[in-house]
Amino acid sequence: MNTNPYNTEDLEKIFLRIPEPTVPLVLQLILLASDYEKLSSVDRDNLINGIEAINNLDPNFTLQARNKIITALKVKMKKEKKSLARAVFQNRINELEQSKYPILDFERMISTKFSERFLEETIKFEWGKITSHHKYINQWKYIFSKISFYKGDLPDDSFYIYRAGTKNGLSWTMENSIAKWFYNKNLVTNKGKYNYFIKSYVNKSNIVFFLNHKNENEVVYVPDSEKIEYVSLDEIEEIPTINSPRNKRIAKGEL
């Protein structure tokens, strides 16, 4: 039984072994495991089942013939004269060797206690990397409910935020021109069916966190349906059109 806690390097390796959109599933399990002693029997079962589901994402983990394949690849590699081919064989061997171990280990998970500061930065970083959050939106909401995020970079007074897309999405922006860029982009990519241009009047206490790594002045916000306002076509017309969020920053001398 291995009870060594996972460290930051281990977490990076875990994320490399799973499809990017499933990252929130792992983050949710980390948060669940950190409170294992306080979990209900239902949540403990959810943790165990979740770990099993993540491990099953690696098709090599349950491969009974793994060792035979590794042996065969090593034989081929010794006989192969081309360095590129040998490198391909070695990469595959490395993948299979790594898959001898589950992606997540239950005992290690419940022994792991990452700091809230580290989790905050990791969550923001992983959120920013993923292009679509909708499939696991409930997992993201759970994650956000468990961490207190820094909000010092948000205005103290109330302000409008904007979104183009589904009405229940969590990714918003503080700039209407950026929302318009996404609105127009969605029209081109045939997402008009769910392409609402909406806004909401909020204050910093309503926001999960602010993120600007893509120059989109993004705020993560769990929308309150009673606060959502629809932006009319006339209003949209009056909003400046930009080529891209990045170009807007360049024009303003911010990049």
PDB file of C-alpha atoms in Angstrom:
ATOM      1  CA  MET A   1       0.000   0.000   0.000  1.00  0.00           C
ATOM      2  CA  ASN A   2       1.458   3.328  -1.118  1.00  0.00           C
ATOM      3  CA  THR A   3       0.447   6.252   1.083  1.00  0.00           C
ATOM      4  CA  ASN A   4       2.988   8.745  -0.260  1.00  0.00           C
ATOM      5  CA  PRO A   5       1.131  11.981  -1.017  1.00  0.00           C
ATOM      6  CA  TYR A   6       1.093  13.239  -4.575  1.00  0.00           C
ATOM      7  CA  ASN A   7       3.286  16.265  -5.205  1.00  0.00           C
ATOM      8  CA  THR A   8       3.095  18.980  -7.845  1.00  0.00           C
ATOM      9  CA  GLU A   9       5.223  17.014 -10.321  1.00  0.00           C
ATOM     10  CA  ASP A  10       2.986  13.983  -9.882  1.00  0.00           C
ATOM     11  CA  LEU A  11      -0.035  16.133 -10.652  1.00  0.00           C
ATOM     12  CA  GLU A  12       1.541  17.384 -13.877  1.00  0.00           C
ATOM     13  CA  LYS A  13       2.165  13.779 -14.947  1.00  0.00           C
ATOM     14  CA  ILE A  14      -1.420  12.856 -14.116  1.00  0.00           C
ATOM     15  CA  PHE A  15      -2.764  15.641 -16.318  1.00  0.00           C
ATOM     16  CA  LEU A  16      -0.541  14.459 -19.178  1.00  0.00           C
ATOM     17  CA  ARG A  17      -2.105  10.997 -19.035  1.00  0.00           C
ATOM     18  CA  ILE A  18      -5.722  12.091 -19.400  1.00  0.00           C
ATOM     19  CA  PRO A  19      -7.704  13.899 -22.111  1.00  0.00           C
ATOM     20  CA  GLU A  20      -7.620  17.643 -21.451  1.00  0.00           C
ATOM     21  CA  PRO A  21     -11.407  18.098 -21.016  1.00  0.00           C
ATOM     22  CA  THR A  22     -11.410  15.562 -18.143  1.00  0.00           C
ATOM     23  CA  VAL A  23      -9.049  17.640 -15.985  1.00  0.00           C
ATOM     24  CA  PRO A  24     -11.945  18.967 -13.836  1.00  0.00           C
ATOM     25  CA  LEU A  25     -12.830  15.372 -12.953  1.00  0.00           C
ATOM     26  CA  VAL A  26      -9.385  14.933 -11.399  1.00  0.00           C
ATOM     27  CA  LEU A  27      -9.541  18.310  -9.663  1.00  0.00           C
ATOM     28  CA  GLN A  28     -12.906  17.393  -8.181  1.00  0.00           C
ATOM     29  CA  LEU A  29     -11.506  14.088  -6.913  1.00  0.00           C
ATOM     30  CA  ILE A  30      -8.528  15.863  -5.332  1.00  0.00           C
ATOM     31  CA  LEU A  31     -10.891  18.139  -3.426  1.00  0.00           C
ATOM     32  CA  LEU A  32     -13.092  15.228  -2.385  1.00  0.00           C
ATOM     33  CA  ALA A  33     -10.107  13.175  -1.229  1.00  0.00           C
ATOM     34  CA  SER A  34      -8.719  16.047   0.836  1.00  0.00           C
ATOM     35  CA  ASP A  35     -11.860  15.887   3.009  1.00  0.00           C
ATOM     36  CA  TYR A  36     -12.110  12.112   3.019  1.00  0.00           C
ATOM     37  CA  GLU A  37     -12.668  11.770   6.767  1.00  0.00           C
ATOM     38  CA  LYS A  38     -15.650  14.124   6.575  1.00  0.00           C
ATOM     39  CA  LEU A  39     -17.239  12.587   3.483  1.00  0.00           C
ATOM     40  CA  SER A  40     -20.582  10.846   3.569  1.00  0.00           C
ATOM     41  CA  SER A  41     -20.748   7.228   2.450  1.00  0.00           C
ATOM     42  CA  VAL A  42     -22.237   8.406  -0.841  1.00  0.00           C
ATOM     43  CA  ASP A  43     -19.362  10.816  -1.481  1.00  0.00           C
ATOM     44  CA  ARG A  44     -16.827   8.149  -0.541  1.00  0.00           C
ATOM     45  CA  ASP A  45     -18.365   5.853  -3.122  1.00  0.00           C
ATOM     46  CA  ASN A  46     -18.287   8.710  -5.628  1.00  0.00           C
ATOM     47  CA  LEU A  47     -14.590   9.184  -4.910  1.00  0.00           C
ATOM     48  CA  ILE A  48     -13.789   5.501  -5.416  1.00  0.00           C
ATOM     49  CA  ASN A  49     -15.878   5.281  -8.580  1.00  0.00           C
ATOM     50  CA  GLY A  50     -14.361   8.506  -9.884  1.00  0.00           C
ATOM     51  CA  ILE A  51     -10.814   7.217  -9.394  1.00  0.00           C
ATOM     52  CA  GLU A  52     -11.721   4.013 -11.220  1.00  0.00           C
ATOM     53  CA  ALA A  53     -13.253   6.000 -14.081  1.00  0.00           C
ATOM     54  CA  ILE A  54     -10.097   8.100 -14.449  1.00  0.00           C
ATOM     55  CA  ASN A  55      -7.886   5.001 -14.434  1.00  0.00           C
ATOM     56  CA  ASN A  56     -10.004   3.473 -17.171  1.00  0.00           C
ATOM     57  CA  LEU A  57      -9.173   6.448 -19.388  1.00  0.00           C
ATOM     58  CA  ASP A  58      -5.764   4.832 -19.930  1.00  0.00           C
ATOM     59  CA  PRO A  59      -6.367   1.917 -22.326  1.00  0.00           C
ATOM     60  CA  ASN A  60      -2.963   0.436 -21.494  1.00  0.00           C
ATOM     61  CA  PHE A  61      -3.603   0.189 -17.764  1.00  0.00           C
ATOM     62  CA  THR A  62      -5.859  -2.854 -18.128  1.00  0.00           C
ATOM     63  CA  LEU A  63      -3.887  -4.436 -20.962  1.00  0.00           C
ATOM     64  CA  GLN A  64      -2.984  -7.949 -19.774  1.00  0.00           C
ATOM     65  CA  ALA A  65      -0.432  -8.486 -22.520  1.00  0.00           C
ATOM     66  CA  ARG A  66       1.457  -5.284 -21.686  1.00  0.00           C
ATOM     67  CA  ASN A  67       4.679  -6.992 -20.599  1.00  0.00           C
ATOM     68  CA  LYS A  68       4.762  -9.165 -23.704  1.00  0.00           C
ATOM     69  CA  ILE A  69       4.365  -6.100 -25.893  1.00  0.00           C
ATOM     70  CA  ILE A  70       7.154  -4.294 -24.050  1.00  0.00           C
ATOM     71  CA  THR A  71       9.469  -7.289 -24.483  1.00  0.00           C
ATOM     72  CA  ALA A  72       8.669  -7.522 -28.184  1.00  0.00           C
ATOM     73  CA  LEU A  73       9.285  -3.805 -28.674  1.00  0.00           C
ATOM     74  CA  LYS A  74      12.649  -4.030 -26.925  1.00  0.00           C
ATOM     75  CA  VAL A  75      13.679  -6.864 -29.241  1.00  0.00           C
ATOM     76  CA  LYS A  76      12.621  -4.844 -32.272  1.00  0.00           C
ATOM     77  CA  MET A  77      14.473  -1.804 -30.991  1.00  0.00           C
ATOM     78  CA  LYS A  78      17.732  -3.757 -30.658  1.00  0.00           C
ATOM     79  CA  LYS A  79      17.426  -5.023 -34.222  1.00  0.00           C
ATOM     80  CA  GLU A  80      16.396  -1.682 -35.692  1.00  0.00           C
ATOM     81  CA  LYS A  81      19.219   0.302 -37.299  1.00  0.00           C
ATOM     82  CA  LYS A  82      17.361   3.562 -37.908  1.00  0.00           C
ATOM     83  CA  SER A  83      17.576   5.924 -34.948  1.00  0.00           C
ATOM     84  CA  LEU A  84      14.165   7.461 -35.654  1.00  0.00           C
ATOM     85  CA  ALA A  85      12.462   4.076 -35.578  1.00  0.00           C
ATOM     86  CA  ARG A  86      14.283   3.186 -32.353  1.00  0.00           C
ATOM     87  CA  ALA A  87      13.048   6.430 -30.820  1.00  0.00           C
ATOM     88  CA  VAL A  88       9.464   5.564 -31.786  1.00  0.00           C
ATOM     89  CA  PHE A  89       9.803   2.137 -30.175  1.00  0.00           C
ATOM     90  CA  GLN A  90      11.299   3.683 -27.032  1.00  0.00           C
ATOM     91  CA  ASN A  91       8.486   6.222 -26.725  1.00  0.00           C
ATOM     92  CA  ARG A  92       5.919   3.450 -26.924  1.00  0.00           C
ATOM     93  CA  ILE A  93       7.812   1.414 -24.333  1.00  0.00           C
ATOM     94  CA  ASN A  94       7.857   4.444 -22.027  1.00  0.00           C
ATOM     95  CA  GLU A  95       4.100   4.850 -22.411  1.00  0.00           C
ATOM     96  CA  LEU A  96       3.482   1.217 -21.578  1.00  0.00           C
ATOM     97  CA  GLU A  97       5.916   1.254 -18.665  1.00  0.00           C
ATOM     98  CA  GLN A  98       4.131   4.242 -17.179  1.00  0.00           C
ATOM     99  CA  SER A  99       0.804   2.480 -17.592  1.00  0.00           C
ATOM    100  CA  LYS A 100       1.875  -0.254 -15.191  1.00  0.00           C
ATOM    101  CA  TYR A 101       0.641   2.124 -12.541  1.00  0.00           C
ATOM    102  CA  PRO A 102      -2.869   3.559 -12.262  1.00  0.00           C
ATOM    103  CA  ILE A 103      -3.327   7.210 -13.084  1.00  0.00           C
ATOM    104  CA  LEU A 104      -4.757   7.740  -9.601  1.00  0.00           C
ATOM    105  CA  ASP A 105      -4.124   5.676  -6.492  1.00  0.00           C
ATOM    106  CA  PHE A 106      -6.808   5.773  -3.797  1.00  0.00           C
ATOM    107  CA  GLU A 107      -4.440   5.575  -0.806  1.00  0.00           C
ATOM    108  CA  ARG A 108      -2.191   8.274  -2.207  1.00  0.00           C
ATOM    109  CA  MET A 109      -5.177  10.458  -3.018  1.00  0.00           C
ATOM    110  CA  ILE A 110      -6.554  10.495   0.513  1.00  0.00           C
ATOM    111  CA  SER A 111      -3.036  11.156   1.855  1.00  0.00           C
ATOM    112  CA  THR A 112      -2.573  14.225  -0.358  1.00  0.00           C
ATOM    113  CA  LYS A 113      -3.185  17.731   0.981  1.00  0.00           C
ATOM    114  CA  PHE A 114      -2.353  20.455  -1.519  1.00  0.00           C
ATOM    115  CA  SER A 115      -2.416  24.020  -0.235  1.00  0.00           C
ATOM    116  CA  GLU A 116      -5.412  26.134  -1.191  1.00  0.00           C
ATOM    117  CA  ARG A 117      -3.082  28.641  -2.839  1.00  0.00           C
ATOM    118  CA  PHE A 118      -1.588  25.939  -5.054  1.00  0.00           C
ATOM    119  CA  LEU A 119      -5.028  24.608  -5.935  1.00  0.00           C
ATOM    120  CA  GLU A 120      -6.235  28.116  -6.754  1.00  0.00           C
ATOM    121  CA  GLU A 121      -3.404  28.685  -9.225  1.00  0.00           C
ATOM    122  CA  THR A 122      -3.718  25.181 -10.684  1.00  0.00           C
ATOM    123  CA  ILE A 123      -7.461  25.515 -11.193  1.00  0.00           C
ATOM    124  CA  LYS A 124      -7.091  28.884 -12.914  1.00  0.00           C
ATOM    125  CA  PHE A 125      -4.280  27.591 -15.114  1.00  0.00           C
ATOM    126  CA  GLU A 126      -6.150  24.450 -16.158  1.00  0.00           C
ATOM    127  CA  TRP A 127      -9.376  26.392 -16.722  1.00  0.00           C
ATOM    128  CA  GLY A 128      -7.499  28.717 -19.061  1.00  0.00           C
ATOM    129  CA  LYS A 129      -6.009  25.844 -21.070  1.00  0.00           C
ATOM    130  CA  ILE A 130      -9.277  24.074 -21.784  1.00  0.00           C
ATOM    131  CA  THR A 131     -11.224  25.364 -24.778  1.00  0.00           C
ATOM    132  CA  SER A 132     -14.642  24.012 -23.776  1.00  0.00           C
ATOM    133  CA  HIS A 133     -15.975  23.678 -20.239  1.00  0.00           C
ATOM    134  CA  HIS A 134     -19.608  22.848 -20.903  1.00  0.00           C
ATOM    135  CA  LYS A 135     -19.473  19.037 -20.688  1.00  0.00           C
ATOM    136  CA  TYR A 136     -18.176  19.088 -17.122  1.00  0.00           C
ATOM    137  CA  ILE A 137     -19.833  22.314 -16.014  1.00  0.00           C
ATOM    138  CA  ASN A 138     -21.176  20.735 -12.807  1.00  0.00           C
ATOM    139  CA  GLN A 139     -17.699  19.562 -11.837  1.00  0.00           C
ATOM    140  CA  TRP A 140     -16.356  23.066 -12.402  1.00  0.00           C
ATOM    141  CA  LYS A 141     -19.118  24.518 -10.229  1.00  0.00           C
ATOM    142  CA  TYR A 142     -18.227  22.078  -7.460  1.00  0.00           C
ATOM    143  CA  ILE A 143     -14.542  23.006  -7.722  1.00  0.00           C
ATOM    144  CA  PHE A 144     -15.307  26.725  -7.571  1.00  0.00           C
ATOM    145  CA  SER A 145     -17.478  26.217  -4.496  1.00  0.00           C
ATOM    146  CA  LYS A 146     -14.568  24.708  -2.564  1.00  0.00           C
ATOM    147  CA  ILE A 147     -11.865  27.326  -3.170  1.00  0.00           C
ATOM    148  CA  SER A 148     -11.634  31.009  -2.262  1.00  0.00           C
ATOM    149  CA  PHE A 149     -10.082  32.893  -5.162  1.00  0.00           C
ATOM    150  CA  TYR A 150      -8.200  36.176  -5.147  1.00  0.00           C
ATOM    151  CA  LYS A 151     -10.395  39.025  -6.432  1.00  0.00           C
ATOM    152  CA  GLY A 152      -8.222  42.058  -5.816  1.00  0.00           C
ATOM    153  CA  ASP A 153      -7.920  42.663  -9.564  1.00  0.00           C
ATOM    154  CA  LEU A 154     -11.667  43.325  -9.887  1.00  0.00           C
ATOM    155  CA  PRO A 155     -13.406  46.720  -9.462  1.00  0.00           C
ATOM    156  CA  ASP A 156     -14.874  47.551  -6.079  1.00  0.00           C
ATOM    157  CA  ASP A 157     -17.977  49.067  -7.678  1.00  0.00           C
ATOM    158  CA  SER A 158     -20.613  47.067  -9.550  1.00  0.00           C
ATOM    159  CA  PHE A 159     -19.984  46.513 -13.253  1.00  0.00           C
ATOM    160  CA  TYR A 160     -21.376  44.807 -16.337  1.00  0.00           C
ATOM    161  CA  ILE A 161     -20.004  41.560 -17.704  1.00  0.00           C
ATOM    162  CA  TYR A 162     -20.844  40.076 -21.093  1.00  0.00           C
ATOM    163  CA  ARG A 163     -21.125  36.702 -22.755  1.00  0.00           C
ATOM    164  CA  ALA A 164     -21.862  35.260 -26.192  1.00  0.00           C
ATOM    165  CA  GLY A 165     -23.009  31.653 -26.291  1.00  0.00           C
ATOM    166  CA  THR A 166     -25.200  29.535 -24.040  1.00  0.00           C
ATOM    167  CA  LYS A 167     -27.004  31.232 -21.179  1.00  0.00           C
ATOM    168  CA  ASN A 168     -25.595  28.912 -18.519  1.00  0.00           C
ATOM    169  CA  GLY A 169     -21.919  29.207 -19.474  1.00  0.00           C
ATOM    170  CA  LEU A 170     -19.352  30.240 -16.884  1.00  0.00           C
ATOM    171  CA  SER A 171     -16.915  32.175 -19.078  1.00  0.00           C
ATOM    172  CA  TRP A 172     -17.729  35.898 -19.345  1.00  0.00           C
ATOM    173  CA  THR A 173     -15.798  39.041 -20.204  1.00  0.00           C
ATOM    174  CA  MET A 174     -15.659  42.560 -18.840  1.00  0.00           C
ATOM    175  CA  GLU A 175     -15.460  44.028 -22.366  1.00  0.00           C
ATOM    176  CA  ASN A 176     -18.491  44.083 -24.634  1.00  0.00           C
ATOM    177  CA  SER A 177     -16.314  44.267 -27.768  1.00  0.00           C
ATOM    178  CA  ILE A 178     -14.710  40.935 -26.870  1.00  0.00           C
ATOM    179  CA  ALA A 179     -18.136  39.395 -26.318  1.00  0.00           C
ATOM    180  CA  LYS A 180     -19.148  40.732 -29.734  1.00  0.00           C
ATOM    181  CA  TRP A 181     -16.086  39.077 -31.281  1.00  0.00           C
ATOM    182  CA  PHE A 182     -17.218  35.729 -29.852  1.00  0.00           C
ATOM    183  CA  TYR A 183     -20.793  36.418 -30.942  1.00  0.00           C
ATOM    184  CA  ASN A 184     -19.705  36.977 -34.537  1.00  0.00           C
ATOM    185  CA  LYS A 185     -17.353  33.995 -34.391  1.00  0.00           C
ATOM    186  CA  ASN A 186     -20.197  31.761 -33.222  1.00  0.00           C
ATOM    187  CA  LEU A 187     -22.383  32.941 -36.087  1.00  0.00           C
ATOM    188  CA  VAL A 188     -19.695  31.923 -38.582  1.00  0.00           C
ATOM    189  CA  THR A 189     -19.137  28.529 -36.970  1.00  0.00           C
ATOM    190  CA  ASN A 190     -22.859  27.662 -37.070  1.00  0.00           C
ATOM    191  CA  LYS A 191     -23.467  28.026 -33.351  1.00  0.00           C
ATOM    192  CA  GLY A 192     -26.202  30.577 -33.817  1.00  0.00           C
ATOM    193  CA  LYS A 193     -28.770  28.297 -32.186  1.00  0.00           C
ATOM    194  CA  TYR A 194     -27.161  28.770 -28.781  1.00  0.00           C
ATOM    195  CA  ASN A 195     -25.528  32.104 -29.495  1.00  0.00           C
ATOM    196  CA  TYR A 196     -27.083  34.513 -27.028  1.00  0.00           C
ATOM    197  CA  PHE A 197     -25.505  37.919 -26.468  1.00  0.00           C
ATOM    198  CA  ILE A 198     -26.136  38.557 -22.792  1.00  0.00           C
ATOM    199  CA  LYS A 199     -24.916  40.750 -19.970  1.00  0.00           C
ATOM    200  CA  SER A 200     -25.208  40.819 -16.208  1.00  0.00           C
ATOM    201  CA  TYR A 201     -24.708  43.582 -13.668  1.00  0.00           C
ATOM    202  CA  VAL A 202     -22.536  42.165 -10.898  1.00  0.00           C
ATOM    203  CA  ASN A 203     -20.033  42.993  -8.195  1.00  0.00           C
ATOM    204  CA  LYS A 204     -16.821  41.228  -7.272  1.00  0.00           C
ATOM    205  CA  SER A 205     -18.545  39.024  -4.701  1.00  0.00           C
ATOM    206  CA  ASN A 206     -20.527  37.418  -7.546  1.00  0.00           C
ATOM    207  CA  ILE A 207     -17.395  36.560  -9.528  1.00  0.00           C
ATOM    208  CA  VAL A 208     -15.349  33.389  -9.057  1.00  0.00           C
ATOM    209  CA  PHE A 209     -12.117  34.863 -10.435  1.00  0.00           C
ATOM    210  CA  PHE A 210     -10.611  37.100 -13.114  1.00  0.00           C
ATOM    211  CA  LEU A 211      -8.277  35.732 -15.804  1.00  0.00           C
ATOM    212  CA  ASN A 212      -6.621  37.639 -18.625  1.00  0.00           C
ATOM    213  CA  HIS A 213      -4.006  35.248 -20.002  1.00  0.00           C
ATOM    214  CA  LYS A 214      -5.745  35.209 -23.407  1.00  0.00           C
ATOM    215  CA  ASN A 215      -6.266  38.975 -23.393  1.00  0.00           C
ATOM    216  CA  GLU A 216     -10.008  38.443 -23.098  1.00  0.00           C
ATOM    217  CA  ASN A 217     -10.599  40.150 -19.731  1.00  0.00           C
ATOM    218  CA  GLU A 218     -12.331  36.949 -18.713  1.00  0.00           C
ATOM    219  CA  VAL A 219     -14.305  36.566 -15.530  1.00  0.00           C
ATOM    220  CA  VAL A 220     -15.630  33.230 -14.381  1.00  0.00           C
ATOM    221  CA  TYR A 221     -19.182  33.679 -13.188  1.00  0.00           C
ATOM    222  CA  VAL A 222     -21.912  31.210 -12.230  1.00  0.00           C
ATOM    223  CA  PRO A 223     -24.872  33.029 -13.775  1.00  0.00           C
ATOM    224  CA  ASP A 224     -27.976  34.052 -11.896  1.00  0.00           C
ATOM    225  CA  SER A 225     -30.841  33.768 -14.389  1.00  0.00           C
ATOM    226  CA  GLU A 226     -32.653  36.672 -12.727  1.00  0.00           C
ATOM    227  CA  LYS A 227     -29.707  38.979 -13.406  1.00  0.00           C
ATOM    228  CA  ILE A 228     -29.250  38.099 -17.077  1.00  0.00           C
ATOM    229  CA  GLU A 229     -30.114  40.820 -19.588  1.00  0.00           C
ATOM    230  CA  TYR A 230     -30.277  40.324 -23.349  1.00  0.00           C
ATOM    231  CA  VAL A 231     -28.283  42.669 -25.556  1.00  0.00           C
ATOM    232  CA  SER A 232     -30.418  43.830 -28.473  1.00  0.00           C
ATOM    233  CA  LEU A 233     -29.277  43.769 -32.097  1.00  0.00           C
ATOM    234  CA  ASP A 234     -29.229  47.568 -32.105  1.00  0.00           C
ATOM    235  CA  GLU A 235     -26.947  47.566 -29.063  1.00  0.00           C
ATOM    236  CA  ILE A 236     -24.697  44.968 -30.674  1.00  0.00           C
ATOM    237  CA  GLU A 237     -24.368  47.156 -33.764  1.00  0.00           C
ATOM    238  CA  GLU A 238     -23.128  50.044 -31.632  1.00  0.00           C
ATOM    239  CA  ILE A 239     -20.406  47.970 -29.960  1.00  0.00           C
ATOM    240  CA  PRO A 240     -16.982  48.384 -31.613  1.00  0.00           C
ATOM    241  CA  THR A 241     -15.916  45.448 -33.771  1.00  0.00           C
ATOM    242  CA  ILE A 242     -12.434  44.015 -33.217  1.00  0.00           C
ATOM    243  CA  ASN A 243     -10.457  41.485 -35.252  1.00  0.00           C
ATOM    244  CA  SER A 244      -9.457  39.555 -32.154  1.00  0.00           C
ATOM    245  CA  PRO A 245      -9.025  40.147 -28.414  1.00  0.00           C
ATOM    246  CA  ARG A 246      -5.252  40.124 -28.898  1.00  0.00           C
ATOM    247  CA  ASN A 247      -5.382  42.807 -31.594  1.00  0.00           C
ATOM    248  CA  LYS A 248      -7.477  44.984 -29.302  1.00  0.00           C
ATOM    249  CA  ARG A 249      -4.745  44.854 -26.667  1.00  0.00           C
ATOM    250  CA  ILE A 250      -2.097  45.684 -29.271  1.00  0.00           C
ATOM    251  CA  ALA A 251      -4.091  48.698 -30.470  1.00  0.00           C
ATOM    252  CA  LYS A 252      -4.332  49.955 -26.896  1.00  0.00           C
ATOM    253  CA  GLY A 253      -0.581  49.540 -26.428  1.00  0.00           C
ATOM    254  CA  GLU A 254      -0.993  46.813 -23.834  1.00  0.00           C
ATOM    255  CA  LEU A 255       1.006  44.174 -25.724  1.00  0.00           C
TER     256      LEU A 255
END
